[in-house]
Every structure is written in structure tokens, then in C-alpha cells.
Amino acid sequence: DAKTTQPPSMDCAEGRAANLPCNHSTISGNEYVYWYRQIHSQGPQYIIHGLKNNETNEMASLIITEDRKSSTLILPHATLRDTAVYYCIVRPGNNAGNMLTFGGGTRLMVKP
Amino acid sequence: NAGVTQTPKFRILKIGQSMTLQCAQDMNHNYMYWYRQDPGMGLKLIYYSVGAGITDKGEVPNGYNVSRSTTEDFPLRLELAAPSQTSVYFCASSYDRGVYGYTFGSGTRLTVV
């Protein structure tokens, strides 16, 4: 599976958009980009995933660059409850290994 | 619809004791997983199962055993607990290979003293 690089921490003001970057320069053509988050002491929560097109759901938007070497997760109006560790993961869609591999993630702190 | 349920939420074990961490899901997911998370670290896969009767090792299987006799349940067994197994354990499940995401339980915090 491709490796990802994320900043260890970020701050965001409440009500503003939070833009979380992820580099995955060695991503393969059949690998998807997934985002999960983990609020303190809870299990990880699936947010969104995409292959090459931008995606949006009720939680967030995912912007993937045309060369697919990086992506950005956007929380459009961050709230205090969005304070969490955000994990960017790349894995094949068919995922022959059947496993998610979690790195260090980005610790997002939303401040009032 | 409870999702993924883990019991117990907390447990303290003495070195050498054994225990079983329980995990049950009611979503009819065929894939189930056990992860551990050490303080300040990401999750590491211990074991996974693609269906009843089928299990396979993940990244850190030593010291653990699993079984999958039903679709709903995927217990994790610790034999001869060691301090290195102090961690938070998360169970997860997914439909098929998890293309549309995993559902995680709330975790079991285990301390071995």
C-alpha cells in the first residue's frame, strides 16, 4: 500500500473551514484515498473516500489533485466537536490484503 | 441497530492471566477486524476474518488468538498476558472488503500489571 504524509497537528477557528492536507506521491492507479477520524478515546469513524474525482458528503469534501499525488479533506464549518485525529489512508479498492493501515494522522484542534 | 459492540470497556489483568475480549456486530457484515492502539500511536491490525470459519493474521498477531464461529461474533483471546499488551483494543467490521468504510466499536482499554 502507498504511504501517506500528514502534518502532525493543525488548529482551526470554530466556524471556519478546516483544510487537512495529505501527500500520497506513490499512490497506484487502483488505490483509493480514505479519510477517518478518531475523537478522543473513541473508535475511528469513516468520513469519506475517493479515487480521482472530488467527493462530498454530509460530513466533508475530498479534493484530489489531478495527478492524485495529494488530497485535501475539507470540513466546511468546523465545530468544537470536530476536534480529533484525522487519518488519511490509501488502499486498493479490491484490497487484497483486507486491511486498513493507520499512520500518525493529523491532530486537529478546533478553537472557539 | 447497535453497530459494533465491544465488552468489557475496561479491564486490568495480572501478568500471566488470560482473557477474552468480546466483539459482536448486528449489521450482517462478513468482514471483521481486531486492532490495537498504543498511547499516541496509530492502529495496528492484529487479526481479521473474511467470514465465519476463516481468520488470518495481521501485522501484530503474536500473543493473541481469534475464532469466528458465527457471522456476528469475533472474540479475541489473550493467553499469558504481558505488560506489552497494555493497549486499547478496537474491533471493526465491514461489508465485503470495506470499500465503503469500516465501522468501529468503542474499544476495550486493557492494562496488564
CSV table of C-alpha atoms in Angstrom, one decimal:
chain,number,residue,atom,x,y,z
A,1,ASP,CA,0.0,0.0,0.0
A,2,ALA,CA,1.1,3.6,-0.7
A,3,LYS,CA,2.4,5.6,2.2
A,4,THR,CA,0.9,8.9,3.3
A,5,THR,CA,2.3,12.1,4.9
A,6,GLN,CA,0.2,14.4,7.0
A,7,PRO,CA,1.1,17.3,9.3
A,8,PRO,CA,1.1,16.2,12.9
A,9,SER,CA,-1.1,18.9,14.1
A,10,MET,CA,-3.3,21.8,12.9
A,11,ASP,CA,-5.5,24.5,14.5
A,12,CYS,CA,-8.7,25.9,13.1
A,13,ALA,CA,-11.1,28.6,14.4
A,14,GLU,CA,-14.7,27.4,15.1
A,15,GLY,CA,-17.0,28.2,12.2
A,16,ARG,CA,-14.1,28.4,9.7
A,17,ALA,CA,-13.2,25.8,7.1
A,18,ALA,CA,-10.6,23.2,8.2
A,19,ASN,CA,-8.4,22.1,5.3
A,20,LEU,CA,-6.4,19.0,6.1
A,21,PRO,CA,-3.7,18.0,3.6
A,22,CYS,CA,-2.3,14.6,2.7
A,23,ASN,CA,0.5,13.7,0.4
A,24,HIS,CA,0.5,10.2,-1.2
A,25,SER,CA,3.0,10.6,-4.0
A,26,THR,CA,3.5,6.9,-4.6
A,27,ILE,CA,-0.2,6.1,-4.9
A,28,SER,CA,-1.1,3.4,-7.5
A,29,GLY,CA,-3.8,3.7,-10.1
A,30,ASN,CA,-6.2,1.3,-8.3
A,31,GLU,CA,-5.7,2.8,-4.8
A,32,TYR,CA,-8.4,4.9,-3.2
A,33,VAL,CA,-7.9,7.7,-0.7
A,34,TYR,CA,-9.8,7.2,2.5
A,35,TRP,CA,-10.3,9.6,5.5
A,36,TYR,CA,-11.2,8.5,9.0
A,37,ARG,CA,-11.2,10.5,12.2
A,38,GLN,CA,-10.8,9.5,15.8
A,39,ILE,CA,-12.3,11.6,18.6
A,40,HIS,CA,-10.5,11.2,21.9
A,41,SER,CA,-11.0,7.7,23.4
A,42,GLN,CA,-13.4,6.6,20.7
A,43,GLY,CA,-13.1,4.2,17.8
A,44,PRO,CA,-12.2,5.6,14.4
A,45,GLN,CA,-15.1,6.9,12.2
A,46,TYR,CA,-15.2,6.7,8.5
A,47,ILE,CA,-15.6,10.1,6.8
A,48,ILE,CA,-15.2,9.9,3.1
A,49,HIS,CA,-13.3,8.2,0.2
A,50,GLY,CA,-12.5,8.8,-3.4
A,51,LEU,CA,-10.5,7.6,-6.4
A,52,LYS,CA,-9.8,10.6,-8.6
A,53,ASN,CA,-12.9,12.7,-8.6
A,54,ASN,CA,-13.8,15.2,-5.9
A,55,GLU,CA,-16.3,13.8,-3.4
A,56,THR,CA,-18.7,15.4,-1.0
A,57,ASN,CA,-21.0,14.0,1.7
A,58,GLU,CA,-22.8,15.3,4.7
A,59,MET,CA,-19.6,15.4,6.8
A,60,ALA,CA,-16.9,16.7,4.4
A,61,SER,CA,-15.5,17.2,1.0
A,62,LEU,CA,-12.5,15.5,-0.5
A,63,ILE,CA,-10.4,17.2,-3.1
A,64,ILE,CA,-7.9,15.0,-5.0
A,65,THR,CA,-5.3,16.6,-7.3
A,66,GLU,CA,-5.3,15.7,-10.9
A,67,ASP,CA,-2.1,13.7,-10.6
A,68,ARG,CA,-3.6,12.0,-7.5
A,69,LYS,CA,-0.4,12.6,-5.5
A,70,SER,CA,-2.1,14.6,-2.8
A,71,SER,CA,-5.5,15.4,-1.4
A,72,THR,CA,-7.3,17.7,1.0
A,73,LEU,CA,-10.1,17.0,3.4
A,74,ILE,CA,-12.3,20.0,3.9
A,75,LEU,CA,-14.6,20.4,6.9
A,76,PRO,CA,-16.6,23.4,5.7
A,77,HIS,CA,-17.7,24.8,9.1
A,78,ALA,CA,-15.6,23.3,11.8
A,79,THR,CA,-17.1,22.9,15.3
A,80,LEU,CA,-15.6,22.1,18.6
A,81,ARG,CA,-16.8,18.5,18.1
A,82,ASP,CA,-14.6,18.2,15.1
A,83,THR,CA,-11.5,18.2,17.3
A,84,ALA,CA,-10.0,14.8,16.6
A,85,VAL,CA,-7.1,13.0,14.9
A,86,TYR,CA,-7.7,12.7,11.2
A,87,TYR,CA,-6.2,9.8,9.3
A,88,CYS,CA,-5.5,9.8,5.5
A,89,ILE,CA,-5.2,6.2,4.2
A,90,VAL,CA,-4.6,4.9,0.7
A,91,ARG,CA,-5.6,1.3,-0.2
A,92,PRO,CA,-6.6,-0.7,-3.2
A,93,GLY,CA,-10.3,-0.8,-4.0
A,94,ASN,CA,-10.3,-4.5,-4.1
A,95,ASN,CA,-7.9,-4.5,-1.1
A,96,ALA,CA,-6.4,-7.9,-1.4
A,97,GLY,CA,-4.8,-7.6,2.0
A,98,ASN,CA,-8.2,-6.7,3.6
A,99,MET,CA,-6.7,-4.2,5.9
A,100,LEU,CA,-6.6,-0.5,6.7
A,101,THR,CA,-3.2,0.7,7.7
A,102,PHE,CA,-3.3,3.7,10.0
A,103,GLY,CA,-0.3,6.2,10.3
A,104,GLY,CA,0.1,9.0,12.7
A,105,GLY,CA,-2.6,11.3,11.4
A,106,THR,CA,-3.2,15.0,11.9
A,107,ARG,CA,-4.4,16.2,15.3
A,108,LEU,CA,-6.9,18.9,14.5
A,109,MET,CA,-7.7,21.3,17.3
A,110,VAL,CA,-10.8,23.5,16.7
A,111,LYS,CA,-10.7,26.6,18.9
A,112,PRO,CA,-13.5,28.9,20.0
B,1,ASN,CA,-29.1,-1.4,15.3
B,2,ALA,CA,-26.3,-1.3,17.8
B,3,GLY,CA,-23.4,-1.5,15.2
B,4,VAL,CA,-20.2,-3.0,16.7
B,5,THR,CA,-20.4,-3.8,20.4
B,6,GLN,CA,-17.2,-4.5,22.5
B,7,THR,CA,-17.1,-5.8,26.0
B,8,PRO,CA,-15.7,-5.1,28.5
B,9,LYS,CA,-14.9,-1.4,28.2
B,10,PHE,CA,-12.1,-1.6,30.8
B,11,ARG,CA,-10.0,-4.5,32.3
B,12,ILE,CA,-7.0,-4.9,34.5
B,13,LEU,CA,-5.1,-8.2,34.1
B,14,LYS,CA,-2.2,-9.6,36.1
B,15,ILE,CA,0.8,-10.8,34.2
B,16,GLY,CA,0.2,-14.4,33.0
B,17,GLN,CA,-3.6,-14.2,33.2
B,18,SER,CA,-5.8,-14.9,30.2
B,19,MET,CA,-9.0,-13.2,29.0
B,20,THR,CA,-11.3,-12.9,26.0
B,21,LEU,CA,-12.3,-9.6,24.5
B,22,GLN,CA,-15.8,-9.9,23.0
B,23,CYS,CA,-16.9,-8.2,19.8
B,24,ALA,CA,-20.3,-8.5,18.2
B,25,GLN,CA,-21.9,-6.8,15.2
B,26,ASP,CA,-25.5,-6.8,14.0
B,27,MET,CA,-25.0,-5.4,10.5
B,28,ASN,CA,-24.5,-8.7,8.8
B,29,HIS,CA,-21.0,-7.7,7.8
B,30,ASN,CA,-18.9,-10.6,6.7
B,31,TYR,CA,-15.5,-8.9,7.4
B,32,MET,CA,-14.3,-8.3,10.9
B,33,TYR,CA,-11.1,-7.0,12.3
B,34,TRP,CA,-9.1,-6.5,15.6
B,35,TYR,CA,-6.8,-3.6,16.0
B,36,ARG,CA,-4.7,-2.4,19.0
B,37,GLN,CA,-3.7,1.2,19.6
B,38,ASP,CA,-0.8,2.1,21.9
B,39,PRO,CA,-0.8,5.6,23.5
B,40,GLY,CA,-0.1,8.3,20.9
B,41,MET,CA,0.1,5.9,18.1
B,42,GLY,CA,-2.0,4.7,15.1
B,43,LEU,CA,-3.9,1.5,15.0
B,44,LYS,CA,-2.2,-1.8,14.2
B,45,LEU,CA,-4.1,-4.8,12.8
B,46,ILE,CA,-3.9,-7.9,15.0
B,47,TYR,CA,-6.2,-10.4,13.2
B,48,TYR,CA,-9.0,-10.3,10.7
B,49,SER,CA,-11.7,-12.5,9.3
B,50,VAL,CA,-13.4,-12.6,5.9
B,51,GLY,CA,-16.3,-14.8,7.1
B,52,ALA,CA,-17.4,-17.4,9.6
B,53,GLY,CA,-14.7,-20.1,10.0
B,54,ILE,CA,-12.0,-18.0,8.2
B,55,THR,CA,-9.3,-16.0,10.1
B,56,ASP,CA,-5.9,-14.6,9.2
B,57,LYS,CA,-3.0,-12.8,10.9
B,58,GLY,CA,-2.5,-9.1,10.6
B,59,GLU,CA,0.6,-7.0,11.5
B,60,VAL,CA,0.9,-7.9,15.2
B,61,PRO,CA,-0.7,-11.3,15.9
B,62,ASN,CA,1.8,-12.7,18.5
B,63,GLY,CA,0.2,-13.4,21.9
B,64,TYR,CA,-3.3,-13.4,20.5
B,65,ASN,CA,-5.8,-15.9,19.1
B,66,VAL,CA,-9.2,-15.4,17.4
B,67,SER,CA,-12.1,-17.5,16.3
B,68,ARG,CA,-15.1,-16.8,14.1
B,69,SER,CA,-17.8,-19.4,14.6
B,70,THR,CA,-20.6,-17.1,13.6
B,71,THR,CA,-21.0,-14.0,11.3
B,72,GLU,CA,-21.9,-11.8,14.3
B,73,ASP,CA,-19.1,-12.6,16.8
B,74,PHE,CA,-15.3,-12.3,16.6
B,75,PRO,CA,-13.7,-12.8,20.0
B,76,LEU,CA,-10.0,-12.0,20.7
B,77,ARG,CA,-8.2,-14.2,23.2
B,78,LEU,CA,-5.2,-13.2,25.1
B,79,GLU,CA,-3.2,-16.0,26.6
B,80,LEU,CA,-0.5,-15.3,29.2
B,81,ALA,CA,-1.0,-11.6,29.4
B,82,ALA,CA,2.2,-9.4,29.3
B,83,PRO,CA,2.7,-5.7,30.0
B,84,SER,CA,3.4,-5.2,26.3
B,85,GLN,CA,-0.2,-6.0,25.7
B,86,THR,CA,-1.4,-3.0,27.6
B,87,SER,CA,-3.3,-1.1,25.0
B,88,VAL,CA,-6.7,0.0,23.7
B,89,TYR,CA,-8.3,-2.7,21.5
B,90,PHE,CA,-10.7,-1.9,18.8
B,91,CYS,CA,-12.9,-4.3,16.9
B,92,ALA,CA,-14.3,-3.3,13.4
B,93,SER,CA,-16.5,-4.7,10.7
B,94,SER,CA,-17.2,-4.0,7.1
B,95,TYR,CA,-19.4,-5.1,4.3
B,96,ASP,CA,-17.4,-7.1,1.8
B,97,ARG,CA,-13.8,-5.6,1.6
B,98,GLY,CA,-14.7,-2.4,3.3
B,99,VAL,CA,-14.7,-0.2,0.1
B,100,TYR,CA,-17.5,1.9,1.8
B,101,GLY,CA,-15.7,2.1,5.1
B,102,TYR,CA,-15.3,0.2,8.4
B,103,THR,CA,-17.5,0.5,11.4
B,104,PHE,CA,-15.5,0.5,14.7
B,105,GLY,CA,-16.5,-0.4,18.2
B,106,SER,CA,-15.9,1.9,21.1
B,107,GLY,CA,-12.8,0.0,22.3
B,108,THR,CA,-11.6,-2.0,25.3
B,109,ARG,CA,-8.9,-0.4,27.5
B,110,LEU,CA,-6.7,-3.2,28.8
B,111,THR,CA,-4.0,-2.8,31.4
B,112,VAL,CA,-1.6,-5.6,32.3
B,113,VAL,CA,0.2,-5.2,35.6
